PDB file of C-alpha atoms in Angstrom:
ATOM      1  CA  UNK A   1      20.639   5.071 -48.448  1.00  0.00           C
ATOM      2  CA  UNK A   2      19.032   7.184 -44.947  1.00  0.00           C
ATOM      3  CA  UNK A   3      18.070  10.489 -45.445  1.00  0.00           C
ATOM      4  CA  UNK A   4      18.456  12.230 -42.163  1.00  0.00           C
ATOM      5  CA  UNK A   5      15.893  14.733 -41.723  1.00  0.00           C
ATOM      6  CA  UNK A   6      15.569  17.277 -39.924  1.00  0.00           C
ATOM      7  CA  UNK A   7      12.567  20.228 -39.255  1.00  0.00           C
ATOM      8  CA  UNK A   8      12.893  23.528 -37.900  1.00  0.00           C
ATOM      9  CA  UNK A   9      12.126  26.860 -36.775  1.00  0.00           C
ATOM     10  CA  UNK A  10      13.861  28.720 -34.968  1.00  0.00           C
ATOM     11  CA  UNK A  11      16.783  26.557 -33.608  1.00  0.00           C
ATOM     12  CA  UNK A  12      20.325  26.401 -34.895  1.00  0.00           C
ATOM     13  CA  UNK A  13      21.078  23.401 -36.288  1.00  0.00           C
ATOM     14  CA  UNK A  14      24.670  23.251 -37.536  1.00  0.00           C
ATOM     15  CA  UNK A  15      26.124  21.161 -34.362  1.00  0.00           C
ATOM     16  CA  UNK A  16      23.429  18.502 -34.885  1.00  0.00           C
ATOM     17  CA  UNK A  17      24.288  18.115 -38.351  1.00  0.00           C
ATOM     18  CA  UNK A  18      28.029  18.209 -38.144  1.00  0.00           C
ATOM     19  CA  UNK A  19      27.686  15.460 -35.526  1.00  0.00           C
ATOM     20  CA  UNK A  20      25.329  13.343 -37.574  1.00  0.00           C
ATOM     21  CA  UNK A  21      27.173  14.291 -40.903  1.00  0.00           C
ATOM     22  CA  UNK A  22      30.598  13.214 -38.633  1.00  0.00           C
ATOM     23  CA  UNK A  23      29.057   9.404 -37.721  1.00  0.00           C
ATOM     24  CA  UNK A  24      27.586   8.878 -40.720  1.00  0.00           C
ATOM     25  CA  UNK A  25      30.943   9.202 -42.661  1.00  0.00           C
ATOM     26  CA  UNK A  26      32.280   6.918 -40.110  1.00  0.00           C
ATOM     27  CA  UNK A  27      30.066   3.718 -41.414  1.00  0.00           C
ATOM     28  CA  UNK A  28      31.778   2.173 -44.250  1.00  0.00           C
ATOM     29  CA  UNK A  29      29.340   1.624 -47.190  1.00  0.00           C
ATOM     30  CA  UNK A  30      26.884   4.215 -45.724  1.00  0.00           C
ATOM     31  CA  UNK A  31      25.348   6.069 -48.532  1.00  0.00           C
ATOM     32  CA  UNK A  32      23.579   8.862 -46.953  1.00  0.00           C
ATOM     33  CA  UNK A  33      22.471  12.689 -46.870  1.00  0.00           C
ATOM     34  CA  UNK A  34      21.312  15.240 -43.896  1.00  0.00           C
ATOM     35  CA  UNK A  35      18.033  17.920 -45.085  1.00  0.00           C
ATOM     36  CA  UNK A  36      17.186  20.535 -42.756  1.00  0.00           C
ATOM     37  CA  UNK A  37      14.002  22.236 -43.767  1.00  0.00           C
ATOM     38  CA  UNK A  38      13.140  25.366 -42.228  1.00  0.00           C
ATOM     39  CA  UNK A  39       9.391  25.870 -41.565  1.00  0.00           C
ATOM     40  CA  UNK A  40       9.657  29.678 -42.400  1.00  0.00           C
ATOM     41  CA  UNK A  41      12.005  30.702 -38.900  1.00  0.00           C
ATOM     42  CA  UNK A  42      11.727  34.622 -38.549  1.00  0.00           C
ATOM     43  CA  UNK A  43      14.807  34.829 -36.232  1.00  0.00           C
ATOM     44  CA  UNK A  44      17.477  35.634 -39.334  1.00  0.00           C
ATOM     45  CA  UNK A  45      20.459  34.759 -37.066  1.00  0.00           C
ATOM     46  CA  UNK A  46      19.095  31.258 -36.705  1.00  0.00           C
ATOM     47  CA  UNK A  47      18.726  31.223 -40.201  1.00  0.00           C
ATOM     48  CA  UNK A  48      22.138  32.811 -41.371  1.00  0.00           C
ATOM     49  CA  UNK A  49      23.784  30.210 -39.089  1.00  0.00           C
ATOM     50  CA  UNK A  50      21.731  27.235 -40.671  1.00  0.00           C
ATOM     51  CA  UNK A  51      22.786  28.433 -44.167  1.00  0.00           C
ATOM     52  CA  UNK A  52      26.420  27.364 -43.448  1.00  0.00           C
ATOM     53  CA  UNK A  53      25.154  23.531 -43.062  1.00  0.00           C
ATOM     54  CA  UNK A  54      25.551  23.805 -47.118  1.00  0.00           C
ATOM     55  CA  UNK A  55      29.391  23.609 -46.657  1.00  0.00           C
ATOM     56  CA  UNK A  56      28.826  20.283 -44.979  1.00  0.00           C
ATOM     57  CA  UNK A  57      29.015  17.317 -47.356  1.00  0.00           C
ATOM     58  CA  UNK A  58      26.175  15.427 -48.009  1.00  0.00           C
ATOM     59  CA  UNK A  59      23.952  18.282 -46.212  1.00  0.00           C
ATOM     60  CA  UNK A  60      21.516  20.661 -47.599  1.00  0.00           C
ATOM     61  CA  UNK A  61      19.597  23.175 -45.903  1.00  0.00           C
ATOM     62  CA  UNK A  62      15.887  24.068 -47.129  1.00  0.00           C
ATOM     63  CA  UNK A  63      14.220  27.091 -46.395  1.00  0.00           C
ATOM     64  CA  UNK A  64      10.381  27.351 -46.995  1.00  0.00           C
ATOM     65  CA  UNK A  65       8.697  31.112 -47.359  1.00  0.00           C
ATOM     66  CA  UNK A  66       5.467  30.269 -45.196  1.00  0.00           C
ATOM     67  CA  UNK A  67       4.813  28.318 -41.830  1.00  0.00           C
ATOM     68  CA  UNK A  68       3.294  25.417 -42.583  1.00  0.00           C
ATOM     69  CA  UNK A  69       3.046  23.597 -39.069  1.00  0.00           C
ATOM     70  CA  UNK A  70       4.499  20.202 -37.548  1.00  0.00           C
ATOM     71  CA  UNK A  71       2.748  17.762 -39.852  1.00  0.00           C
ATOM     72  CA  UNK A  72       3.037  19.089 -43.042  1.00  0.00           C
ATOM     73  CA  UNK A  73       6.761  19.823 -42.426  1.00  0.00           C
ATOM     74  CA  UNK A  74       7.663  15.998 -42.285  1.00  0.00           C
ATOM     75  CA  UNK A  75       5.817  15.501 -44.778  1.00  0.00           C
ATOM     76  CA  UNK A  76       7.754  17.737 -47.070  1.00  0.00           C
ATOM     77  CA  UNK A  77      10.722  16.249 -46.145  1.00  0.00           C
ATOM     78  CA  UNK A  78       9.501  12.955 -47.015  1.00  0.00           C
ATOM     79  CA  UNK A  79       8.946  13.925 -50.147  1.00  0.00           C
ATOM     80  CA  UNK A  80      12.022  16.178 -50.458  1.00  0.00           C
ATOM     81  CA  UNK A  81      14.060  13.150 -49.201  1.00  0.00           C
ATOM     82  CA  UNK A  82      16.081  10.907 -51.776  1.00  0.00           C
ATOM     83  CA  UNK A  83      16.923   8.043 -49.294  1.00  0.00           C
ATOM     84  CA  UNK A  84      15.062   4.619 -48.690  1.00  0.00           C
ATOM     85  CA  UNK A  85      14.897   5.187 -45.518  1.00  0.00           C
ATOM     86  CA  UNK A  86      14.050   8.751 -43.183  1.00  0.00           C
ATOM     87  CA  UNK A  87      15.769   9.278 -39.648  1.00  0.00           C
ATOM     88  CA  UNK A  88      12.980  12.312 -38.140  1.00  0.00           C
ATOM     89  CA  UNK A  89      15.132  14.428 -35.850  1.00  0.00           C
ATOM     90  CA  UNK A  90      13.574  17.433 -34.545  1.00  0.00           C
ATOM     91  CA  UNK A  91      16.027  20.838 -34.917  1.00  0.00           C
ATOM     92  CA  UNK A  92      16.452  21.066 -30.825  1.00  0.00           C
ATOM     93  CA  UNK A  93      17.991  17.712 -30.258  1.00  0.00           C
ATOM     94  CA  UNK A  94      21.564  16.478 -29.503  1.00  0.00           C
ATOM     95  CA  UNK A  95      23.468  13.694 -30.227  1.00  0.00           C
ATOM     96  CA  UNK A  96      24.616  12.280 -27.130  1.00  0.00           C
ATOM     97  CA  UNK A  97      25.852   8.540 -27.706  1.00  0.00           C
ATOM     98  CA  UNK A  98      29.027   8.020 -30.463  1.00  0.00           C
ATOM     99  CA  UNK A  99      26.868   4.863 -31.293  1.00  0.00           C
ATOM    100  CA  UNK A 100      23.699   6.625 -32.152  1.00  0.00           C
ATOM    101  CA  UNK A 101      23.605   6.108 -35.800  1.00  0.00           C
ATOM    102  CA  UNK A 102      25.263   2.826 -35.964  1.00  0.00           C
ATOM    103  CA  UNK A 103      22.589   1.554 -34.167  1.00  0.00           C
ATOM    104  CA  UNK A 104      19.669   2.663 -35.951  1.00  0.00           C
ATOM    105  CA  UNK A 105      21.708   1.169 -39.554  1.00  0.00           C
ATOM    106  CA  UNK A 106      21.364  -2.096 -37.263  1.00  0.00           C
ATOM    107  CA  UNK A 107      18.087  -2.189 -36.922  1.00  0.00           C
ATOM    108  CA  UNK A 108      17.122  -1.531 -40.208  1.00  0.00           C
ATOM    109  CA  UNK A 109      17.970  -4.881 -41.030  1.00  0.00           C
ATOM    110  CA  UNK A 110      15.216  -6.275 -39.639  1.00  0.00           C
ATOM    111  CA  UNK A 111      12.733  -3.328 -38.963  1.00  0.00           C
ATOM    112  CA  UNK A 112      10.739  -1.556 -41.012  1.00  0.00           C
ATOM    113  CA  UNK A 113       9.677   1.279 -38.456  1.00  0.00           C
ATOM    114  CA  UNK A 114      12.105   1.955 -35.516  1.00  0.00           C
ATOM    115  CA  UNK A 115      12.094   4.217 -32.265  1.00  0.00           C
ATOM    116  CA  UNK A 116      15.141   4.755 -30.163  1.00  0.00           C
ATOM    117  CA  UNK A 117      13.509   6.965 -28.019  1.00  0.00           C
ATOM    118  CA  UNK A 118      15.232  10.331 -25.870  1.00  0.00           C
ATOM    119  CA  UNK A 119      17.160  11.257 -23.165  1.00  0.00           C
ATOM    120  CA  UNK A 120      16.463  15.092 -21.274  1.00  0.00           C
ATOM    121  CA  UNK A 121      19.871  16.147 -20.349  1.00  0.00           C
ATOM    122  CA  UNK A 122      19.596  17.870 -17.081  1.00  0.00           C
ATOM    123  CA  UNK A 123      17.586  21.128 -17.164  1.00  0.00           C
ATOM    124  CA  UNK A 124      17.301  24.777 -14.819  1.00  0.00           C
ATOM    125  CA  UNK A 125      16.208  24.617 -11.549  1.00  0.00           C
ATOM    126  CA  UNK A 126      12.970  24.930 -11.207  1.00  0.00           C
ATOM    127  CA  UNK A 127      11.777  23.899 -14.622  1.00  0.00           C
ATOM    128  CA  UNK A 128       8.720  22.378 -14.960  1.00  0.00           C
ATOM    129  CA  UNK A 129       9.214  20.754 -18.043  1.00  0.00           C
ATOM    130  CA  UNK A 130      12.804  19.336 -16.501  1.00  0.00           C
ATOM    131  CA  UNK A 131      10.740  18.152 -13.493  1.00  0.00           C
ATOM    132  CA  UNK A 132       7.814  16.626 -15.853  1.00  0.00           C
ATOM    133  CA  UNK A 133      10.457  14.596 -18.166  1.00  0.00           C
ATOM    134  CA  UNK A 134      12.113  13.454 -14.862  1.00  0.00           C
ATOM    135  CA  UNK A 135       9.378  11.994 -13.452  1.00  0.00           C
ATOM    136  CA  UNK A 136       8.331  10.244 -16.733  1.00  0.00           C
ATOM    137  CA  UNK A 137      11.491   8.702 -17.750  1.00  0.00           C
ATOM    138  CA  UNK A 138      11.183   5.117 -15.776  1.00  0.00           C
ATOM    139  CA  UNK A 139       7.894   4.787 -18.521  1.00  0.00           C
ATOM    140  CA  UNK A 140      10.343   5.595 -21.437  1.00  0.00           C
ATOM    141  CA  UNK A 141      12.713   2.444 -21.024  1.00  0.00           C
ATOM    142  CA  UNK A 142      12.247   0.127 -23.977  1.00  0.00           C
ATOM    143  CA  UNK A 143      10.993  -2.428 -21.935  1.00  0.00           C
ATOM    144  CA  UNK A 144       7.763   0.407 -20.896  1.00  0.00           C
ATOM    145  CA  UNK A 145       7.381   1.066 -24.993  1.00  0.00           C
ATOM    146  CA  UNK A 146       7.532  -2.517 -25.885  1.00  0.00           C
ATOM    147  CA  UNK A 147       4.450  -2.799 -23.806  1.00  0.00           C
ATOM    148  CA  UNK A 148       2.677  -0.654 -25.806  1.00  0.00           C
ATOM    149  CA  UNK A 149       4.629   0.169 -28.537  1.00  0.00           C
ATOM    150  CA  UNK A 150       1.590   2.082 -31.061  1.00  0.00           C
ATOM    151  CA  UNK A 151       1.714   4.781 -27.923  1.00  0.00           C
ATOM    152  CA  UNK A 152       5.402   4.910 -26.753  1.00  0.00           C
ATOM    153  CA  UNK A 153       6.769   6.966 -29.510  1.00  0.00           C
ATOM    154  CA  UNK A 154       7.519  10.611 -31.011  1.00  0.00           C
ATOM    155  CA  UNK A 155       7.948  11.363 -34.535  1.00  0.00           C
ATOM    156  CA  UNK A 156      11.810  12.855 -33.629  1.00  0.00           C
ATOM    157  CA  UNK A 157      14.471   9.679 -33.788  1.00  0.00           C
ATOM    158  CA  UNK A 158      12.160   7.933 -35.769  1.00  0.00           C
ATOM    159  CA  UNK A 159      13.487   5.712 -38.719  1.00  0.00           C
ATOM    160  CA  UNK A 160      11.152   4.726 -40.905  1.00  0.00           C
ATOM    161  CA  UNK A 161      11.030   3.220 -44.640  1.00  0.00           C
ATOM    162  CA  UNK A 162      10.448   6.342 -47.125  1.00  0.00           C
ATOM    163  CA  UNK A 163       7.653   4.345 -48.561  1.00  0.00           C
ATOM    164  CA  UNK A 164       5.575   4.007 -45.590  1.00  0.00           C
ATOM    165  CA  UNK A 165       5.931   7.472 -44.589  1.00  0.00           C
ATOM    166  CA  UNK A 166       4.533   8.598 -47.908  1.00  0.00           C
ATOM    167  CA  UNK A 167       1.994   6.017 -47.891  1.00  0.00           C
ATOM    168  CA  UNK A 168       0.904   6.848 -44.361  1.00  0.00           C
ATOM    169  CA  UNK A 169       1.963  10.738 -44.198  1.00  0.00           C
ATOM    170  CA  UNK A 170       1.192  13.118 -40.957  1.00  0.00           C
ATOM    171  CA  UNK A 171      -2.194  13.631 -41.049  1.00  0.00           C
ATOM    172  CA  UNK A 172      -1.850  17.648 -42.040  1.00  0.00           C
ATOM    173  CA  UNK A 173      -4.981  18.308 -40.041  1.00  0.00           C
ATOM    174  CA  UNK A 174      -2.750  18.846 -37.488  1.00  0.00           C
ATOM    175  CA  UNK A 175      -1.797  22.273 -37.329  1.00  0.00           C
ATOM    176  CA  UNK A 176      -1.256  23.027 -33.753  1.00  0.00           C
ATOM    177  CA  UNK A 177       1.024  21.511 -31.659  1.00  0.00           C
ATOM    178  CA  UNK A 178       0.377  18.027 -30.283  1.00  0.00           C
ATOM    179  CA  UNK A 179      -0.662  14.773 -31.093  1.00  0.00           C
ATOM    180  CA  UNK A 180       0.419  14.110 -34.947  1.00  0.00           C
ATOM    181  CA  UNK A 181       2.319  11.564 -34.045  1.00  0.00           C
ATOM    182  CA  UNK A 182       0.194   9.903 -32.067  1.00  0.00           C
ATOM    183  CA  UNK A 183      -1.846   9.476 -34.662  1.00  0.00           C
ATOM    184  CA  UNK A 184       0.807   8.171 -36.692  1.00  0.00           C
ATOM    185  CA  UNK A 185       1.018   5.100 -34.335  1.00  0.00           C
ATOM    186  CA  UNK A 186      -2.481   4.768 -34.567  1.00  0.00           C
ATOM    187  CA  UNK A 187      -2.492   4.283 -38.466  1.00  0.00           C
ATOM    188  CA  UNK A 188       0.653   2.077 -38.079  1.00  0.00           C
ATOM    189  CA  UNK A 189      -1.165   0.047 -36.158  1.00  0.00           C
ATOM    190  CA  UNK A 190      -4.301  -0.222 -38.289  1.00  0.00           C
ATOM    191  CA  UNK A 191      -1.862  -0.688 -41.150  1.00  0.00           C
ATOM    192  CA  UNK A 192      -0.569  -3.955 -39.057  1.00  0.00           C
ATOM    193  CA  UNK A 193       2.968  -2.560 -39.293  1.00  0.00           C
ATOM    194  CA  UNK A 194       5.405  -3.308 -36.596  1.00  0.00           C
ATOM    195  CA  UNK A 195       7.516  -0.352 -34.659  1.00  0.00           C
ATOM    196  CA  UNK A 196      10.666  -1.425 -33.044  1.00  0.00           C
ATOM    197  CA  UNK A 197      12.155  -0.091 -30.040  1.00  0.00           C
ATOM    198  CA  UNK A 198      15.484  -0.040 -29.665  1.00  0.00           C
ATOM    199  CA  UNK A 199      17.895   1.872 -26.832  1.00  0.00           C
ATOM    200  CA  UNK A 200      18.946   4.717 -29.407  1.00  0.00           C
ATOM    201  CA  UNK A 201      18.227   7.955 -27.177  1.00  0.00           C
ATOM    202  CA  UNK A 202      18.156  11.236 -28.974  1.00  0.00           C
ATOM    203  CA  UNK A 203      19.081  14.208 -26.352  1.00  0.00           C
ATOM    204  CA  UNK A 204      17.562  17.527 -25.683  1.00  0.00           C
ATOM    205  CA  UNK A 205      18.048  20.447 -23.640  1.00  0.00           C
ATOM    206  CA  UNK A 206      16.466  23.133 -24.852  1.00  0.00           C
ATOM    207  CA  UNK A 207      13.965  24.036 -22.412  1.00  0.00           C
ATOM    208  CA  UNK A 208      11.068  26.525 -22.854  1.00  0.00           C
ATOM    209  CA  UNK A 209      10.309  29.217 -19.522  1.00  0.00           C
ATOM    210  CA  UNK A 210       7.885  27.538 -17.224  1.00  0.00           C
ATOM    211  CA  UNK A 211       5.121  30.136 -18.938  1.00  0.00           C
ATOM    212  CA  UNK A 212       5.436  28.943 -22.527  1.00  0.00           C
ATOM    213  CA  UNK A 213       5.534  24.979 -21.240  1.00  0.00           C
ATOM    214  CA  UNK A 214       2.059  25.745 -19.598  1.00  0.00           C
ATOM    215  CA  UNK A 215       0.873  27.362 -23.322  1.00  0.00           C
ATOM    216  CA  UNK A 216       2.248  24.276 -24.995  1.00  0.00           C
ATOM    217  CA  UNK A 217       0.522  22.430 -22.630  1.00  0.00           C
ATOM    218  CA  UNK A 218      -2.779  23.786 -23.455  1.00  0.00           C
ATOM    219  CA  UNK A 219      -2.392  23.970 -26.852  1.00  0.00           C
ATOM    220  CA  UNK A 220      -1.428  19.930 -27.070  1.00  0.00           C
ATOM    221  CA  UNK A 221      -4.678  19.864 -25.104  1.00  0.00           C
ATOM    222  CA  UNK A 222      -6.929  21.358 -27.496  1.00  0.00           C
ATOM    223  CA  UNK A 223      -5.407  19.526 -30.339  1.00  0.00           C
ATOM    224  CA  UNK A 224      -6.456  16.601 -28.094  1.00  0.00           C
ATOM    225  CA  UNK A 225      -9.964  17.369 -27.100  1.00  0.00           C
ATOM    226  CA  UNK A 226      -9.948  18.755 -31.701  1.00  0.00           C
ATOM    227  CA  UNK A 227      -9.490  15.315 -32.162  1.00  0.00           C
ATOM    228  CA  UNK A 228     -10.992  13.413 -28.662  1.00  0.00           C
ATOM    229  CA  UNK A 229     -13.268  10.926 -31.148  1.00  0.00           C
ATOM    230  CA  UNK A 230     -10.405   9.400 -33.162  1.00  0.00           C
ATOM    231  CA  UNK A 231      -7.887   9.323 -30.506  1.00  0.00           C
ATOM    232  CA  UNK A 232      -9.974   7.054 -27.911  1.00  0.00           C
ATOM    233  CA  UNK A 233      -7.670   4.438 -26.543  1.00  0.00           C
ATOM    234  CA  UNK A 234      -4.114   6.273 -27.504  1.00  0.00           C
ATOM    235  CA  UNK A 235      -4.255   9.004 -24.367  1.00  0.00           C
ATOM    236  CA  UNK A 236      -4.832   8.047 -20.936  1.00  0.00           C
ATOM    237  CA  UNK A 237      -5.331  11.709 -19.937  1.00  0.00           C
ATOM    238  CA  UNK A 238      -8.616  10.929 -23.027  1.00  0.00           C
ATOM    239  CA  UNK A 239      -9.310   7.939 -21.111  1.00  0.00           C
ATOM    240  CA  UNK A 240      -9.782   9.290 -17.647  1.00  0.00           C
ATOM    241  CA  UNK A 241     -11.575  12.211 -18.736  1.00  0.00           C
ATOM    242  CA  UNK A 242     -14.330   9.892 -21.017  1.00  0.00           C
ATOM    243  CA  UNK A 243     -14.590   7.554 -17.625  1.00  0.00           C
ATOM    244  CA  UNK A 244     -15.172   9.831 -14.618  1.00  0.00           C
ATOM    245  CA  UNK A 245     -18.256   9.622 -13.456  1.00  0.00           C
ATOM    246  CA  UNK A 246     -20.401  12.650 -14.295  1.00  0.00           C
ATOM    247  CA  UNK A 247     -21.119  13.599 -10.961  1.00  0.00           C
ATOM    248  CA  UNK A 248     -17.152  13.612  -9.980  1.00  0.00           C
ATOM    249  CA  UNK A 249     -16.403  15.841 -13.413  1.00  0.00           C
ATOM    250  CA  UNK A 250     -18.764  18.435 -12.192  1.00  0.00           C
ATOM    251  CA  UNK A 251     -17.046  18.486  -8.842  1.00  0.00           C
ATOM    252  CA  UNK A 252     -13.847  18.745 -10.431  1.00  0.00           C
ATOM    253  CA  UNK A 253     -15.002  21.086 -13.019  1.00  0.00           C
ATOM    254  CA  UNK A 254     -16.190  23.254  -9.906  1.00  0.00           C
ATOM    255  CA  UNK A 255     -12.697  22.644  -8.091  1.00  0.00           C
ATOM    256  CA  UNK A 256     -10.730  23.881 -11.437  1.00  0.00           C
ATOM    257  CA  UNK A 257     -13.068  27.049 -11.736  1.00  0.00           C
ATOM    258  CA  UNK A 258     -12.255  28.079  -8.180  1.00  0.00           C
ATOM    259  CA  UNK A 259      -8.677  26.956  -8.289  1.00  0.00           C
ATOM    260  CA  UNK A 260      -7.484  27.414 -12.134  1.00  0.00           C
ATOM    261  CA  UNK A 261      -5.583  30.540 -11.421  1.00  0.00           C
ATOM    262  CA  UNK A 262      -4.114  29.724  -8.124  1.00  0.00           C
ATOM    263  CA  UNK A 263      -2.600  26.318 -10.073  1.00  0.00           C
ATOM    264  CA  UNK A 264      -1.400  28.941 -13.063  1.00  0.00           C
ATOM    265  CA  UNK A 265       0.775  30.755 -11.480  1.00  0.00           C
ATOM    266  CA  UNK A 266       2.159  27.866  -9.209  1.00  0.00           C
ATOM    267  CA  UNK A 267       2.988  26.104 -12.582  1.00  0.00           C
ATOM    268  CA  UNK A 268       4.586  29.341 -14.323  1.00  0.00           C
ATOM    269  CA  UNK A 269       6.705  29.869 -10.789  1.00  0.00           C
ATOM    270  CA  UNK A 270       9.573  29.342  -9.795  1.00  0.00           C
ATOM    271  CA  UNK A 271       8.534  26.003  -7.288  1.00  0.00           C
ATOM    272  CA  UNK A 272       5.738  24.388  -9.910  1.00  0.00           C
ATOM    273  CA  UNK A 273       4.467  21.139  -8.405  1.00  0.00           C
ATOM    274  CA  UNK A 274       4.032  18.036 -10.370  1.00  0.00           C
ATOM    275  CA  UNK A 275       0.646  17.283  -8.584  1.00  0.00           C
ATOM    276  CA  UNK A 276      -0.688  20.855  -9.396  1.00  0.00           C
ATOM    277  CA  UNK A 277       0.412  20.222 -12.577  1.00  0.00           C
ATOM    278  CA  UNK A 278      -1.626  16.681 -13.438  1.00  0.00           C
ATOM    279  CA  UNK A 279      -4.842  18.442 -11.324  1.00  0.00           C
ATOM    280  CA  UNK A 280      -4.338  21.539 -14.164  1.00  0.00           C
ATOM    281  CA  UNK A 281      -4.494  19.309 -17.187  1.00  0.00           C
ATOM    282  CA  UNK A 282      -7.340  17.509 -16.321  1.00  0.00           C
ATOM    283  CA  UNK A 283      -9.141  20.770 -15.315  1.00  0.00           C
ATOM    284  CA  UNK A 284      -8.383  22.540 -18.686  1.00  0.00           C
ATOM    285  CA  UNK A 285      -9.151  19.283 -20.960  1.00  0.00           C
ATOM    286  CA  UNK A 286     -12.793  18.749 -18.893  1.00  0.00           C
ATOM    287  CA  UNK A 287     -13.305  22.552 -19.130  1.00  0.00           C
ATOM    288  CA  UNK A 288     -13.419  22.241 -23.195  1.00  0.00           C
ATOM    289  CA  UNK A 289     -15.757  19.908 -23.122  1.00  0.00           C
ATOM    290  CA  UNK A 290     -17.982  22.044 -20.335  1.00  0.00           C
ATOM    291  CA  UNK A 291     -17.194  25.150 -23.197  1.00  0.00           C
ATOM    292  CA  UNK A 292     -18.201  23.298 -25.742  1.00  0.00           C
ATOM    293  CA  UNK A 293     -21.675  22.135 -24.479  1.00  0.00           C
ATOM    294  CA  UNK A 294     -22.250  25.496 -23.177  1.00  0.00           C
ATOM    295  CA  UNK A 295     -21.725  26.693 -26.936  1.00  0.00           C
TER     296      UNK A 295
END
């Protein structure tokens, strides 16, 4: 049996589950069920339209009173789960291939842990994080993730035994946004447990204003410098910052100071540069650590 689960807030989740609900019942001897759990929306449309995915079969829709953040989330659905295996699809995503699911029941004859990794469908003019996904999807081929394939992975279209998630859950320190799953791949891969990539994509195309991508950005950024000692070696961003040379940070540090503004408002434009945009996330992440000392 697959669980298909699915976390949310905010987002309206009845198409995604009528198409999963719709190729699941397609695959003879498929015994399966769809769980939305709603980490505590406060948009009541959202959540008067989610309601209705209890008149789906096989589908049930959770709602929890309080926000309890990414990690803990998935975790509750774990747990809230009655399948041997969990499919992790976030609330914004769309099924784009009529394979999809077929696909994943494949590889669970052979994998324990399985990625199929994501597809952007084409965003606004202009968007920075439509221009940022485009420029990184050659390094999200399965052939890129293979190559590292502890690093090349998001929690969403994840399939994963129920066992292993509750034996190695989300580590719940993870409040803000960013990085939970990374750290999933790291205990996976203490754990000596193999993740298989397959060609499975999951699409979105839901995309933030260039203002809140730059927030999210900083907050992922936080959550990594929160957590810099036990993420060595799973963020290259982590890895550049811990070997510049000292001299060259304080350089940079003095660039960012000067130019951190200018670089802000270029990104939350309407002509945001990809260049501006790598300069602006190694200026923020060095200035936490400059904070921090100064503290």
């Amino acid at each position: 049996m697959i669980s298909i689960v699915i976390p949310t807030h905010n987002d309206i989740c009845v198409e995604l589950a009528t198409s999963l609900a719709k190729q699941a019942g397609a695959i003879k001897g498929l015994a399966w069920e769809i769980v939305v759990a709603d980490d505590a929306s406060d948009n009541e449309n959202v959540v008067r339209q989610n309601q209705s995915i209890d008149n789906i079969p096989h589908c049930r829709f959770v709602r929890l009173n309080e926000n309890v953040g990414r990690a803990r989330i998935r975790n509750f659905l774990a747990q809230e789960a009655q399948g041997e295996w969990l499919l992790y699809i976030d609330g914004d995503a769309q099924v784009t291939e009529p394979d999809y699911l077929v696909n994943f029941i494949k590889a669970s004859e052979t994998a324990r842990v399985c990625y199929g990794g994501y597809r952007m469908m084409p965003g606004p003019k202009g968007n920075l994080r439509w221009l940022y996904e485009q420029a990184a999807a050659p390094s999200h081929t399965v052939e890129k993730r293979l190559a590292h394939p502890f690093k090349s992975f998001n929690i969403s279209n994840l399939l994963i035994k129920r066992e292993l998630m509750l034996a190695h859950p989300l580590d719940e320190r993870f409040v803000n946004y960013g990085y939970e799953d990374v750290m999933l791949g790291k205990q996976l891969q203490q754990a000596n447990i193999k993740v298989m990539h397959i060609n499975a994509p999951i699409g979105f195309f839901d995309y933030e204003d260039n203002a809140h991508f730059v927030a999210k950005t900083e907050e992922g950024l936080r959550t990594l410098y929160q957590f810099r000692d036990e993420l060595q070696g799973y963020s290259r961003l982590l890895k550049a910052a811990t070997k510049t040379n000292p001299v060259l940070k304080q350089v940079f540090l003095l660039a960012f100071g000067l130019m951190k503004n200018k670089w802000r408002r270029n990104l939350t434009g309407s002509s945001p540069s990809l260049a501006v945009f790598r300069l602006y996330k190694y200026g923020y992440f060095l200035n936490l650590s400059q904070h921090a000392k100064a503290q």
